[in-house]
CSV table of C-alpha atoms and ligand atoms in Angstrom, one decimal:
chain,number,residue,atom,x,y,z
B,1,UNK,CA,-19.6,19.6,-76.0
B,2,UNK,CA,-21.9,19.2,-73.0
B,3,UNK,CA,-22.7,22.5,-71.5
B,4,UNK,CA,-24.6,23.4,-68.3
B,5,UNK,CA,-26.1,26.9,-68.7
B,6,UNK,CA,-26.9,28.4,-65.3
B,7,UNK,CA,-29.2,31.4,-65.5
B,8,UNK,CA,-29.3,34.0,-62.7
B,9,UNK,CA,-32.2,36.3,-61.9
B,10,UNK,CA,-31.3,39.6,-63.7
B,11,UNK,CA,-32.9,41.5,-66.5
B,12,UNK,CA,-30.4,40.0,-68.9
B,13,UNK,CA,-31.8,36.6,-68.3
B,14,UNK,CA,-33.8,36.8,-71.5
B,15,UNK,CA,-30.5,37.0,-73.4
B,16,UNK,CA,-29.6,33.5,-72.0
B,17,UNK,CA,-32.2,32.1,-74.5
B,18,UNK,CA,-30.1,33.5,-77.3
B,19,UNK,CA,-27.0,32.0,-75.7
B,20,UNK,CA,-28.7,28.6,-75.5
B,21,UNK,CA,-29.4,28.8,-79.2
B,22,UNK,CA,-25.9,30.0,-80.0
B,23,UNK,CA,-24.4,27.1,-78.0
B,24,UNK,CA,-26.7,24.6,-79.8
B,25,UNK,CA,-25.6,26.0,-83.2
B,26,UNK,CA,-22.1,25.2,-82.2
B,27,UNK,CA,-23.0,21.6,-81.6
B,28,UNK,CA,-23.4,21.7,-77.8
B,29,UNK,CA,-25.9,19.8,-75.9
B,30,UNK,CA,-27.3,22.3,-73.4
B,31,UNK,CA,-28.7,21.6,-69.9
B,32,UNK,CA,-30.3,24.8,-68.6
B,33,UNK,CA,-30.4,25.4,-64.9
B,34,UNK,CA,-32.7,28.3,-63.7
B,35,UNK,CA,-32.5,29.9,-60.3
B,36,UNK,CA,-35.8,30.7,-58.7
B,37,UNK,CA,-35.1,34.4,-59.4
B,38,UNK,CA,-34.3,33.7,-63.0
B,39,UNK,CA,-37.8,32.1,-63.3
B,40,UNK,CA,-39.3,35.5,-62.5
B,41,UNK,CA,-37.7,36.9,-65.6
B,42,UNK,CA,-38.0,34.0,-68.1
B,43,UNK,CA,-40.0,30.8,-68.2
B,44,UNK,CA,-38.4,27.3,-68.3
B,45,UNK,CA,-40.6,26.5,-71.3
B,46,UNK,CA,-38.6,28.9,-73.5
B,47,UNK,CA,-35.4,27.0,-72.8
B,48,UNK,CA,-37.0,23.6,-73.0
B,49,UNK,CA,-38.2,24.4,-76.5
B,50,UNK,CA,-34.8,25.7,-77.6
B,51,UNK,CA,-32.7,22.9,-76.1
B,52,UNK,CA,-35.2,19.9,-76.4
B,53,UNK,CA,-34.5,19.2,-72.7
B,54,UNK,CA,-36.3,19.4,-69.5
B,55,UNK,CA,-35.0,22.5,-67.6
B,56,UNK,CA,-33.8,22.2,-64.1
B,57,UNK,CA,-35.2,24.6,-61.7
B,58,UNK,CA,-34.9,25.3,-57.9
B,59,UNK,CA,-33.6,22.5,-55.7
B,60,UNK,CA,-36.2,22.7,-53.0
B,61,UNK,CA,-38.9,25.1,-54.2
B,62,UNK,CA,-42.5,23.8,-53.7
B,63,UNK,CA,-41.6,20.2,-54.3
B,64,UNK,CA,-42.6,16.9,-52.6
B,65,UNK,CA,-40.1,15.1,-50.4
B,66,UNK,CA,-39.6,12.5,-53.1
B,67,UNK,CA,-38.8,15.1,-55.7
B,68,UNK,CA,-36.3,16.9,-53.5
B,69,UNK,CA,-34.6,13.6,-52.7
B,70,UNK,CA,-34.4,12.8,-56.5
B,71,UNK,CA,-33.0,16.2,-57.4
B,72,UNK,CA,-30.5,16.3,-54.6
B,73,UNK,CA,-28.6,13.5,-56.4
B,74,UNK,CA,-29.4,14.9,-59.8
B,75,UNK,CA,-26.9,17.7,-59.4
B,76,UNK,CA,-24.1,15.2,-59.0
B,77,UNK,CA,-25.2,13.2,-62.1
B,78,UNK,CA,-25.6,16.4,-64.2
B,79,UNK,CA,-22.2,17.7,-62.9
B,80,UNK,CA,-20.5,14.4,-64.1
B,81,UNK,CA,-22.1,14.7,-67.5
B,82,UNK,CA,-21.0,18.3,-68.1
B,83,UNK,CA,-17.8,19.6,-69.8
B,84,UNK,CA,-18.3,23.4,-69.2
B,85,UNK,CA,-20.5,25.3,-66.8
B,86,UNK,CA,-21.4,28.8,-68.1
B,87,UNK,CA,-23.4,31.1,-65.9
B,88,UNK,CA,-25.1,34.0,-67.7
B,89,UNK,CA,-26.2,36.4,-66.4
B,90,UNK,CA,-24.0,35.8,-63.3
B,91,UNK,CA,-25.7,38.2,-60.8
B,92,UNK,CA,-23.9,39.8,-57.9
B,93,UNK,CA,-25.8,37.4,-55.6
B,94,UNK,CA,-24.6,34.3,-57.5
B,95,UNK,CA,-21.0,35.5,-57.6
B,96,UNK,CA,-21.1,36.0,-53.8
B,97,UNK,CA,-22.6,32.6,-53.3
B,98,UNK,CA,-20.1,30.9,-55.6
B,99,UNK,CA,-17.2,32.7,-53.9
B,100,UNK,CA,-18.4,31.7,-50.5
B,101,UNK,CA,-19.4,28.1,-51.4
B,102,UNK,CA,-23.0,28.6,-50.3
B,103,UNK,CA,-25.2,25.8,-51.7
B,104,UNK,CA,-28.9,26.6,-51.1
B,105,UNK,CA,-30.3,25.7,-54.5
B,106,UNK,CA,-29.6,23.6,-57.5
B,107,UNK,CA,-27.3,25.9,-59.4
B,108,UNK,CA,-25.1,26.7,-56.4
B,109,UNK,CA,-25.1,23.0,-55.3
B,110,UNK,CA,-24.2,22.0,-58.9
B,111,UNK,CA,-21.4,24.6,-58.9
B,112,UNK,CA,-19.8,22.9,-55.9
B,113,UNK,CA,-20.2,19.4,-57.3
B,114,UNK,CA,-18.8,20.4,-60.7
B,115,UNK,CA,-15.1,19.8,-61.5
B,116,UNK,CA,-14.8,21.1,-65.1
B,117,UNK,CA,-14.2,24.5,-66.6
B,118,UNK,CA,-16.5,27.4,-65.4
B,119,UNK,CA,-17.3,30.5,-67.4
B,120,UNK,CA,-19.0,33.4,-65.6
B,121,UNK,CA,-20.7,36.2,-67.5
B,122,UNK,CA,-21.6,38.8,-64.9
B,123,UNK,CA,-24.3,41.4,-65.7
B,124,UNK,CA,-25.7,43.9,-63.2
B,125,UNK,CA,-26.0,47.6,-62.4
B,126,UNK,CA,-22.7,49.5,-62.7
B,127,UNK,CA,-22.5,50.4,-59.0
B,128,UNK,CA,-23.1,46.8,-58.0
B,129,UNK,CA,-20.4,45.6,-60.4
B,130,UNK,CA,-17.9,48.2,-59.1
B,131,UNK,CA,-18.7,47.6,-55.5
B,132,UNK,CA,-15.6,46.3,-53.6
B,133,UNK,CA,-17.6,43.3,-52.4
B,134,UNK,CA,-18.4,42.2,-56.0
B,135,UNK,CA,-14.8,42.9,-57.1
B,136,UNK,CA,-13.4,40.9,-54.2
B,137,UNK,CA,-15.7,38.0,-55.2
B,138,UNK,CA,-14.6,38.3,-58.9
B,139,UNK,CA,-11.0,38.2,-57.7
B,140,UNK,CA,-11.6,35.0,-55.7
B,141,UNK,CA,-13.4,33.3,-58.6
B,142,UNK,CA,-10.8,34.3,-61.1
B,143,UNK,CA,-8.0,33.0,-58.8
B,144,UNK,CA,-10.0,29.8,-58.6
B,145,UNK,CA,-9.3,29.5,-62.4
B,146,UNK,CA,-12.7,30.4,-63.7
B,147,UNK,CA,-13.1,32.5,-66.9
B,148,UNK,CA,-14.7,35.8,-66.1
B,149,UNK,CA,-16.1,37.6,-69.2
B,150,UNK,CA,-15.9,41.3,-68.5
B,151,UNK,CA,-19.3,43.0,-68.8
B,152,UNK,CA,-19.8,45.4,-71.7
B,153,UNK,CA,-20.3,49.1,-71.1
B,154,UNK,CA,-23.4,51.0,-72.3
B,155,UNK,CA,-26.9,52.0,-71.2
B,156,UNK,CA,-28.3,49.6,-68.6
B,157,UNK,CA,-31.9,48.7,-68.0
B,158,UNK,CA,-31.8,50.7,-64.7
B,159,UNK,CA,-31.2,53.9,-66.7
B,160,UNK,CA,-27.5,54.3,-65.8
B,161,UNK,CA,-24.7,54.1,-68.3
B,162,UNK,CA,-21.5,52.2,-67.6
B,163,UNK,CA,-20.1,48.6,-67.3
B,164,UNK,CA,-22.6,45.9,-66.4
B,165,UNK,CA,-24.2,44.7,-69.6
B,166,UNK,CA,-24.1,41.0,-70.6
B,167,UNK,CA,-21.7,40.6,-73.5
B,168,UNK,CA,-23.1,39.5,-76.9
B,169,UNK,CA,-24.5,35.9,-76.4
B,170,UNK,CA,-22.7,34.8,-79.6
B,171,UNK,CA,-19.4,35.8,-78.1
B,172,UNK,CA,-20.1,34.1,-74.9
B,173,UNK,CA,-20.9,30.9,-76.9
B,174,UNK,CA,-17.6,31.3,-78.8
B,175,UNK,CA,-15.7,31.7,-75.5
B,176,UNK,CA,-17.4,28.5,-74.2
B,177,UNK,CA,-16.5,26.7,-77.5
B,178,UNK,CA,-12.9,27.9,-77.3
B,179,UNK,CA,-12.6,26.5,-73.8
B,180,UNK,CA,-14.3,23.2,-74.5
B,181,UNK,CA,-12.9,22.4,-77.9
B,182,UNK,CA,-9.6,24.0,-78.6
B,183,UNK,CA,-8.9,23.4,-82.3
B,184,UNK,CA,-5.2,24.3,-82.6
B,185,UNK,CA,-4.3,24.5,-86.3
B,186,UNK,CA,-3.4,28.2,-85.9
B,187,UNK,CA,-1.3,27.5,-82.8
B,188,UNK,CA,1.9,29.7,-83.0
B,189,UNK,CA,0.4,32.1,-85.5
B,190,UNK,CA,-0.1,35.8,-84.8
B,191,UNK,CA,-3.0,36.9,-86.8
B,192,UNK,CA,-3.5,40.7,-87.4
B,193,UNK,CA,-7.1,41.5,-88.5
B,194,UNK,CA,-8.7,44.8,-89.4
B,195,UNK,CA,-12.4,45.2,-89.0
B,196,UNK,CA,-15.2,47.8,-89.2
B,197,UNK,CA,-15.3,51.2,-90.8
B,198,UNK,CA,-13.1,54.2,-90.3
B,199,UNK,CA,-14.5,57.6,-89.4
B,200,UNK,CA,-12.8,60.6,-91.1
B,201,UNK,CA,-13.5,63.9,-89.3
B,202,UNK,CA,-15.0,66.8,-91.3
B,203,UNK,CA,-15.0,69.1,-88.3
B,204,UNK,CA,-15.2,68.5,-84.5
B,205,UNK,CA,-18.7,67.0,-84.7
B,206,UNK,CA,-19.1,65.4,-88.2
B,207,UNK,CA,-17.4,62.6,-90.0
B,208,UNK,CA,-17.4,60.6,-93.2
B,209,UNK,CA,-17.8,56.8,-92.7
B,210,UNK,CA,-19.5,53.8,-94.3
B,211,UNK,CA,-21.9,50.9,-93.4
B,212,UNK,CA,-19.4,48.4,-92.2
B,213,UNK,CA,-20.6,46.8,-88.9
B,214,UNK,CA,-17.4,45.0,-88.1
B,215,UNK,CA,-19.2,41.6,-88.0
B,216,UNK,CA,-17.0,40.0,-90.7
B,217,UNK,CA,-13.8,41.1,-89.1
B,218,UNK,CA,-14.9,40.1,-85.6
B,219,UNK,CA,-16.0,36.7,-86.9
B,220,UNK,CA,-12.5,36.2,-88.3
B,221,UNK,CA,-11.0,37.3,-85.0
B,222,UNK,CA,-13.2,34.8,-83.0
B,223,UNK,CA,-12.3,32.0,-85.4
B,224,UNK,CA,-8.6,32.6,-85.3
B,225,UNK,CA,-8.6,32.7,-81.5
B,226,UNK,CA,-10.6,29.5,-81.3
B,227,UNK,CA,-8.1,27.9,-83.6
B,228,UNK,CA,-5.2,28.8,-81.3
B,229,UNK,CA,-3.8,32.0,-82.8
B,230,UNK,CA,-2.7,35.1,-80.9
B,231,UNK,CA,-5.1,37.6,-82.4
B,232,UNK,CA,-4.5,41.4,-82.8
B,233,UNK,CA,-7.8,43.0,-83.9
B,234,UNK,CA,-7.5,46.5,-85.1
B,235,UNK,CA,-11.0,47.8,-85.1
B,236,UNK,CA,-12.7,50.9,-86.3
B,237,UNK,CA,-15.7,52.2,-84.3
B,238,UNK,CA,-18.3,49.4,-84.1
B,239,UNK,CA,-21.1,48.3,-81.8
B,240,UNK,CA,-19.7,44.8,-81.0
B,241,UNK,CA,-18.3,43.3,-77.8
B,242,UNK,CA,-14.6,42.6,-77.7
B,243,UNK,CA,-14.2,38.9,-78.5
B,244,UNK,CA,-12.8,36.7,-75.7
B,245,UNK,CA,-9.1,36.0,-76.0
B,246,UNK,CA,-8.4,38.7,-78.6
B,247,UNK,CA,-6.2,41.8,-78.2
B,248,UNK,CA,-8.4,44.7,-79.3
B,249,UNK,CA,-6.7,47.8,-80.7
B,250,UNK,CA,-9.4,50.5,-81.2
B,251,UNK,CA,-8.8,53.2,-83.8
B,252,UNK,CA,-11.0,55.8,-85.5
B,253,UNK,CA,-9.5,57.1,-88.7
B,254,UNK,CA,-7.7,55.5,-91.7
B,255,UNK,CA,-4.4,57.2,-90.5
B,256,UNK,CA,-4.8,55.6,-87.0
B,257,UNK,CA,-5.6,52.2,-88.6
B,258,UNK,CA,-2.5,52.5,-90.8
B,259,UNK,CA,-0.2,53.3,-87.8
B,260,UNK,CA,-1.7,50.4,-85.8
B,261,UNK,CA,-1.3,47.9,-88.7
B,262,UNK,CA,2.2,48.9,-89.6
B,263,UNK,CA,3.4,48.9,-86.0
B,264,UNK,CA,2.1,45.4,-85.4
B,265,UNK,CA,3.0,44.0,-88.8
B,266,UNK,CA,6.5,42.8,-87.8
B,267,UNK,CA,5.1,40.5,-85.1
B,268,UNK,CA,2.3,39.1,-87.3
B,269,UNK,CA,2.4,35.9,-89.5
B,270,UNK,CA,-1.0,36.3,-91.1
B,271,UNK,CA,-2.6,39.7,-91.9
B,272,UNK,CA,-6.3,40.0,-93.0
B,273,UNK,CA,-7.7,43.3,-94.0
B,274,UNK,CA,-11.4,43.1,-93.8
B,275,UNK,CA,-11.9,46.7,-92.7
B,276,UNK,CA,-13.8,49.1,-94.9
B,277,UNK,CA,-11.2,51.9,-94.9
B,278,UNK,CA,-12.3,55.3,-96.1
B,279,UNK,CA,-10.6,56.0,-99.4
B,280,UNK,CA,-10.7,59.8,-98.9
B,281,UNK,CA,-10.3,62.1,-95.9
B,282,UNK,CA,-10.2,65.8,-94.9
B,283,UNK,CA,-6.5,66.3,-94.3
B,284,UNK,CA,-6.9,69.6,-92.4
B,285,UNK,CA,-10.4,69.5,-90.8
B,286,UNK,CA,-11.4,72.9,-89.3
B,287,UNK,CA,-11.0,73.3,-85.6
B,288,UNK,CA,-14.5,74.8,-85.2
B,289,UNK,CA,-17.9,73.4,-86.3
B,290,UNK,CA,-18.7,74.3,-89.9
B,291,UNK,CA,-21.6,76.7,-89.8
B,292,UNK,CA,-24.8,76.0,-91.8
B,293,UNK,CA,-25.5,78.6,-94.6
B,294,UNK,CA,-27.9,78.7,-97.5
B,295,UNK,CA,-25.0,78.3,-100.0
B,296,UNK,CA,-23.8,75.0,-101.5
B,297,UNK,CA,-20.8,73.6,-99.9
B,298,UNK,CA,-17.9,71.7,-101.4
B,299,UNK,CA,-15.5,69.4,-99.5
B,300,UNK,CA,-11.9,69.0,-100.5
B,301,UNK,CA,-10.8,65.4,-99.9
B,302,UNK,CA,-7.3,63.8,-100.1
B,303,UNK,CA,-6.7,60.1,-100.6
B,304,UNK,CA,-6.0,58.1,-97.5
B,305,UNK,CA,-2.9,55.9,-97.4
B,306,UNK,CA,-3.7,52.4,-98.9
B,307,UNK,CA,-2.8,50.3,-95.9
B,308,UNK,CA,-3.1,47.0,-97.7
B,309,UNK,CA,-0.8,48.1,-100.5
B,310,UNK,CA,1.7,49.4,-97.9
B,311,UNK,CA,1.5,46.0,-96.0
B,312,UNK,CA,2.0,44.3,-99.4
B,313,UNK,CA,5.3,46.1,-99.9
B,314,UNK,CA,6.7,44.9,-96.6
B,315,UNK,CA,5.0,41.6,-96.1
B,316,UNK,CA,8.0,39.3,-96.5
B,317,UNK,CA,6.8,35.7,-96.3
B,318,UNK,CA,3.7,36.7,-94.2
B,319,UNK,CA,0.4,35.6,-95.6
B,320,UNK,CA,-1.5,38.7,-96.7
B,321,UNK,CA,-5.2,38.5,-97.3
B,322,UNK,CA,-7.1,41.5,-98.6
B,323,UNK,CA,-10.8,42.0,-99.1
B,324,UNK,CA,-12.5,43.6,-102.1
B,325,UNK,CA,-16.0,45.0,-101.7
B,326,UNK,CA,-17.4,45.1,-105.2
B,327,UNK,CA,-20.7,45.8,-106.9
B,328,UNK,CA,-19.7,44.2,-110.3
B,329,UNK,CA,-16.8,42.3,-112.0
B,330,UNK,CA,-16.2,40.5,-108.6
B,331,UNK,CA,-13.4,38.1,-109.6
B,332,UNK,CA,-11.6,40.4,-112.1
B,333,UNK,CA,-11.6,43.2,-109.5
B,334,UNK,CA,-10.5,40.8,-106.8
B,335,UNK,CA,-7.6,39.6,-109.0
B,336,UNK,CA,-6.6,43.1,-109.9
B,337,UNK,CA,-6.4,44.1,-106.2
B,338,UNK,CA,-4.5,41.0,-105.5
B,339,UNK,CA,-1.8,41.8,-108.1
B,340,UNK,CA,-1.6,45.6,-107.4
B,341,UNK,CA,-1.5,45.2,-103.6
B,342,UNK,CA,0.8,42.1,-103.5
B,343,UNK,CA,-1.8,39.9,-101.6
B,344,UNK,CA,-1.7,36.1,-101.4
B,345,UNK,CA,-5.5,35.9,-101.3
B,346,UNK,CA,-8.3,38.4,-101.9
B,347,UNK,CA,-11.8,37.7,-100.4
B,348,UNK,CA,-14.0,39.2,-103.1
B,349,UNK,CA,-17.3,40.3,-101.6
B,350,UNK,CA,-20.4,41.3,-103.6
B,351,UNK,CA,-21.9,44.1,-101.6
B,352,UNK,CA,-24.9,45.0,-103.8
B,353,UNK,CA,-27.0,42.0,-102.8
B,354,UNK,CA,-29.5,41.9,-99.9
B,355,UNK,CA,-28.6,39.6,-97.0
B,356,UNK,CA,-24.9,39.5,-97.5
B,357,UNK,CA,-21.9,41.9,-97.2
B,358,UNK,CA,-22.3,45.1,-95.1
B,359,UNK,CA,-24.2,44.7,-91.8
B,360,UNK,CA,-25.6,41.3,-92.5
B,361,UNK,CA,-25.0,38.3,-90.3
B,362,UNK,CA,-24.3,36.2,-93.4
B,363,UNK,CA,-21.9,36.5,-96.3
B,364,UNK,CA,-21.1,35.0,-99.6
B,365,UNK,CA,-17.6,35.5,-101.0
B,366,UNK,CA,-15.2,34.3,-103.7
B,367,UNK,CA,-11.6,33.6,-102.8
B,368,UNK,CA,-9.1,34.7,-105.4
B,369,UNK,CA,-5.8,32.9,-104.8
B,370,UNK,CA,-2.3,33.8,-105.8
B,371,UNK,CA,-2.0,30.2,-107.1
B,372,UNK,CA,-4.5,31.1,-109.8
B,373,UNK,CA,-7.5,29.3,-108.2
B,374,UNK,CA,-10.9,30.9,-107.6
B,375,UNK,CA,-13.1,29.4,-105.0
B,376,UNK,CA,-16.7,30.5,-104.7
B,377,UNK,CA,-18.0,29.8,-101.1
B,378,UNK,CA,-21.7,29.2,-100.5
B,379,UNK,CA,-23.7,31.7,-98.6
B,380,UNK,CA,-23.2,31.1,-94.9
B,381,UNK,CA,-23.0,32.8,-91.5
B,382,UNK,CA,-20.0,35.1,-91.2
B,383,UNK,CA,-18.7,32.7,-88.5
B,384,UNK,CA,-18.7,29.9,-91.0
B,385,UNK,CA,-17.3,32.1,-93.8
B,386,UNK,CA,-14.5,33.1,-91.4
B,387,UNK,CA,-13.6,29.4,-90.7
B,388,UNK,CA,-13.6,28.6,-94.4
B,389,UNK,CA,-11.3,31.5,-95.1
B,390,UNK,CA,-8.8,30.1,-92.6
B,391,UNK,CA,-9.2,26.6,-93.9
B,392,UNK,CA,-8.3,27.8,-97.4
B,393,UNK,CA,-5.6,30.2,-96.1
B,394,UNK,CA,-3.8,27.3,-94.4
B,395,UNK,CA,-3.9,25.2,-97.6
B,396,UNK,CA,-2.7,28.1,-99.6
B,397,UNK,CA,0.2,28.7,-97.4
B,398,UNK,CA,1.3,25.0,-97.8
B,399,UNK,CA,1.0,25.4,-101.6
B,400,UNK,CA,3.0,28.6,-101.6
B,401,UNK,CA,5.8,27.0,-99.5
B,402,UNK,CA,5.8,24.0,-101.8
B,403,UNK,CA,6.3,26.4,-104.8
B,404,UNK,CA,9.4,28.0,-103.2
M,1,PMT,O1,-18.2,44.9,-91.5
M,1,PMT,P1,-19.4,44.1,-92.1
M,1,PMT,O2,-20.7,44.9,-91.9
M,1,PMT,O3,-19.5,42.7,-91.5
M,1,PMT,O4,-19.2,44.0,-93.6
M,1,PMT,C1,-18.1,43.3,-94.1
M,1,PMT,C2,-17.4,44.0,-95.3
M,1,PMT,C3,-18.4,44.1,-96.5
M,1,PMT,C4,-17.0,45.4,-94.9
M,1,PMT,C5,-16.2,43.1,-95.7
M,1,PMT,O5,-16.6,41.8,-96.1
M,1,PMT,C6,-15.4,43.7,-96.9
M,1,PMT,O6,-15.7,43.6,-98.0
M,1,PMT,N1,-14.4,44.5,-96.5
M,1,PMT,C7,-13.6,45.3,-97.5
M,1,PMT,C8,-14.2,46.6,-97.6
M,1,PMT,C9,-13.4,47.5,-98.5
M,1,PMT,O7,-13.0,48.6,-98.1
M,1,PMT,O8,-13.1,47.0,-99.7
M,1,PMT,P2,-12.2,47.9,-100.9
M,1,PMT,O9,-12.4,47.0,-102.1
M,1,PMT,O10,-12.6,49.3,-100.9
M,1,PMT,O11,-10.7,47.8,-100.4
M,1,PMT,C10,-9.9,46.7,-100.8
M,1,PMT,C11,-8.9,46.3,-99.7
M,1,PMT,O12,-8.0,47.4,-99.4
M,1,PMT,C12,-9.6,46.0,-98.4
M,1,PMT,O13,-8.9,44.9,-97.8
M,1,PMT,C13,-9.4,47.2,-97.5
M,1,PMT,O14,-9.3,46.9,-96.1
M,1,PMT,C14,-8.1,47.8,-98.1
M,1,PMT,N2,-7.9,49.2,-98.0
M,1,PMT,C15,-8.8,50.1,-98.6
M,1,PMT,C16,-8.5,51.4,-98.6
M,1,PMT,C17,-7.4,51.9,-97.8
M,1,PMT,N3,-7.2,53.2,-97.8
M,1,PMT,N4,-6.6,51.1,-97.2
M,1,PMT,C18,-6.8,49.7,-97.3
M,1,PMT,O15,-6.1,48.9,-96.7
């Protein structure tokens, strides 16, 4: 995939370096185009080192007449050699120029000369993003068929809190990969995935939870969407951007997760339960904050509903994949959970080792299959592990159908 990465002049420009790397990791060749304003935030050398390519900077700048003449045809050549243009951060100024068709520098000239798919990742101050002028430009650009990645909400560099943050560069790269290279082996599938932890209230201000970051479940959701599935992602509270092309259903507690899973189960063809659901909860949390005293305190806990087991009882011919987070007897525990919860596959995950499992960007898992096989996958990024889980799930489904 040949990607042109346009970088606008905003504080999020430094994240474009991570984006360049994430695109390269997905096999893209990346031609970076910096606006003059972007060069104030990040130097071309950073991108040249990451992409092994000369970075294109301003069309006119301080150049000689010969250089200007050469680069004025370069934008046509580069445009012809590009599959996807991604602009990140797309500033309010760039959005306005694209919408109006102004072509005063290389990036805006390139934009007009380019006929392929365009992905815009806006990032700016909340008021600028919400301004009717910016929203009108977004409307124009989206009607033009461009993919607009909605900015994340959160604390911004300017000190305000609200929408305007550049989404996670890895998710932008996934969106670009999805657009450039649709791999369609999950076409027609509806994949229901659970991710992240649950939070169980102890009182109005405290909760019981666990270390799950949601990275494994979100990687599964990204992979499924890239491979053509409709994806329903039931997520506990995590600090991750909503993946492009995925229907996100946010929940907090195990009971809410149960309701979301069971209500979407009928429309799903594959269910993957990677969430770290609390096993216990306070069924009647006090309405008021528990006061601190010098005395010891006990907490009465009830078991949460076992969502995987409940899904197993009504799965029909859906493919049901559970996870098993274990600190010992990995395969035996994985197989036990597969039998007791009626799964077709259990992804057994050792969670006592540094660098894999909870919070890490990498994982190492063993797939325990209903057909009797056990497949130990090598340590890899959670994105790669997710793809391998789907590869084996599709083979398993064929084997299970052949058995019937
Ligand atoms: O989120 P990350 O930081 O990326 O970490 C990934 C992970 C370690 C959380 C993930 O890879 C993983 O192992 N998920 C399963 C965690 C877990 O709760 O395992 P368990 O062995 O306790 O539960 C077994 C299965 O039953 C799981 O599919 C779980 O979702 C499900 N379950 C558990 C309890 C419950 N009340 N309802 C359930 O459905």
